[in-house]
XYZ file of C-alpha atoms in Angstrom:
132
model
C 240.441 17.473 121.659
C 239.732 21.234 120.430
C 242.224 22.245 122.718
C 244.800 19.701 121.524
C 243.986 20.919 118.064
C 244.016 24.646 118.831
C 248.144 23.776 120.443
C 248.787 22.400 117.250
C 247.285 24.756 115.039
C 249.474 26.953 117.182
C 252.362 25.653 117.005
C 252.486 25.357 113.181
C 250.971 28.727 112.840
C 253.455 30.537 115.393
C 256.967 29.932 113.452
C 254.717 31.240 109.949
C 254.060 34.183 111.558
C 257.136 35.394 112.637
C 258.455 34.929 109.272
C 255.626 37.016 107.522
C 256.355 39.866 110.459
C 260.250 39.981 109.113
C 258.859 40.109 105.474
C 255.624 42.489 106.260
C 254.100 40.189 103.512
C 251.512 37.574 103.694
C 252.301 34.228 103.050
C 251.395 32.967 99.187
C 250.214 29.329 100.283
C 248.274 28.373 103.505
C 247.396 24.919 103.040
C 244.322 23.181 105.814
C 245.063 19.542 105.670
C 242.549 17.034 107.912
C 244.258 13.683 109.649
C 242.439 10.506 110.423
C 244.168 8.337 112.980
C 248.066 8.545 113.592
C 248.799 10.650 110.623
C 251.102 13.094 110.857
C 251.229 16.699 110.229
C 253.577 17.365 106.751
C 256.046 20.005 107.142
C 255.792 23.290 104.983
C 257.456 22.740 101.451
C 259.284 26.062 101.709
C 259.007 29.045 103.778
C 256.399 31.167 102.654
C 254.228 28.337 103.456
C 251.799 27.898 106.425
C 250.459 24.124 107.278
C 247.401 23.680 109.195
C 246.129 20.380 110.334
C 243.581 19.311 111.936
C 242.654 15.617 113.483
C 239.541 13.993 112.777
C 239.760 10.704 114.976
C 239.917 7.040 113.444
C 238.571 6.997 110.245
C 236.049 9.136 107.759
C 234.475 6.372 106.597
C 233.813 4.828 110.510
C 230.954 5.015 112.242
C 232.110 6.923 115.713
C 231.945 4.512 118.529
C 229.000 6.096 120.391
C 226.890 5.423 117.525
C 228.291 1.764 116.920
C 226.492 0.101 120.186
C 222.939 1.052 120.314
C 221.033 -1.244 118.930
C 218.216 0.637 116.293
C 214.551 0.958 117.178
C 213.255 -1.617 115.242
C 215.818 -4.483 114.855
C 215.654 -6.377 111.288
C 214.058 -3.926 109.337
C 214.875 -2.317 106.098
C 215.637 1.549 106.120
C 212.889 1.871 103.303
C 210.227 0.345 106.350
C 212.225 2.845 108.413
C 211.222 5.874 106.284
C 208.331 5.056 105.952
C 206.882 4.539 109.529
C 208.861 8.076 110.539
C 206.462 9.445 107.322
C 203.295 7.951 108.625
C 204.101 9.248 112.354
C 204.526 12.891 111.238
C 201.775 12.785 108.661
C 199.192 13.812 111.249
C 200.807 17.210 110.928
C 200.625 18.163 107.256
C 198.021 19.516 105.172
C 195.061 17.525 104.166
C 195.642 14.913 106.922
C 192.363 15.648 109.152
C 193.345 16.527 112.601
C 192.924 19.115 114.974
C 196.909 19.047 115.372
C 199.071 21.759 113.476
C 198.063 24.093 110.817
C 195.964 22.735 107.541
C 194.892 19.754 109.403
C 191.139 20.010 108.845
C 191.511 20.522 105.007
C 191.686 16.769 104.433
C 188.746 15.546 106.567
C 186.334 15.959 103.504
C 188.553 13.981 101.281
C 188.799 11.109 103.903
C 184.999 11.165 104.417
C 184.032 10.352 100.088
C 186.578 8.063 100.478
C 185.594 6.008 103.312
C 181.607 6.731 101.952
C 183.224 5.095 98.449
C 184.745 2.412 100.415
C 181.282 1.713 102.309
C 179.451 2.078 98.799
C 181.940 -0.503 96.963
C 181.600 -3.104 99.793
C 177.514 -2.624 99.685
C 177.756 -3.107 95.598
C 180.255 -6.508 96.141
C 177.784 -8.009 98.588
C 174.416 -7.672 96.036
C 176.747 -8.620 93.032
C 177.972 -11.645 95.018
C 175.077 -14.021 94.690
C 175.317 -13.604 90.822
């Protein structure tokens, strides 16, 4: 495909330039157009013009068709459930988190321990306020 679009950049480029060589000036409009599907490449509006185009495949608004079969990793799922398991499998790795994997990972083992000691402390309180 790159080399298809190189040709054609070529051939639209190729005429251009031997016209600026007889006039030793540059050309005043170059104009980059992208084409989706069978589009066709416009011709230049007059001749100090250079047209390059460029093909893009079906669609922009497509998904390409090695992405359309594969099923995702959790079927039926919302993308907000999504996000939020890919947060909670790299939050081992960020500060205050309590692991011995990547940098900052101790700082949050203190913070984890008062709260699983408040946690302990709040069930012990509920169970000798529940007979009252």
């Amino acid at each position: 495909m790159q080399r298809m679009l190189f040709l054609l950049g070529m051939a639209v480029a190729l005429p251009g330039h031997a016209m600026a060589q007889e006039k030793s000036e540059p050309p005043h409009t170059i104009r980059s157009i992208t084409l989706y599907g069978d589009e066709k490449c416009p011709q230049p509006k007059d001749k100090d013009e250079i047209v390059v185009c460029s093909n893009m495949g079906d669609s922009p608004y497509r998904i390409p068709k090695q992405l359309r079969g594969t099923p995702p990793d959790v079927p039926h799922q919302s993308w907000a459930n999504r996000a939020a398991m890919t947060e909670e499998a790299g939050r081992h790795n960020i500060p205050n988190s309590c692991s011995a994997v990547g940098t900052d990972g101790q700082t949050g083992c203190t913070a984890q321990m008062l709260s699983e000691w408040r946690a302990a402390r709040k069930e012990i309180e509920d169970s000798e306020n529940a007979g009252r």
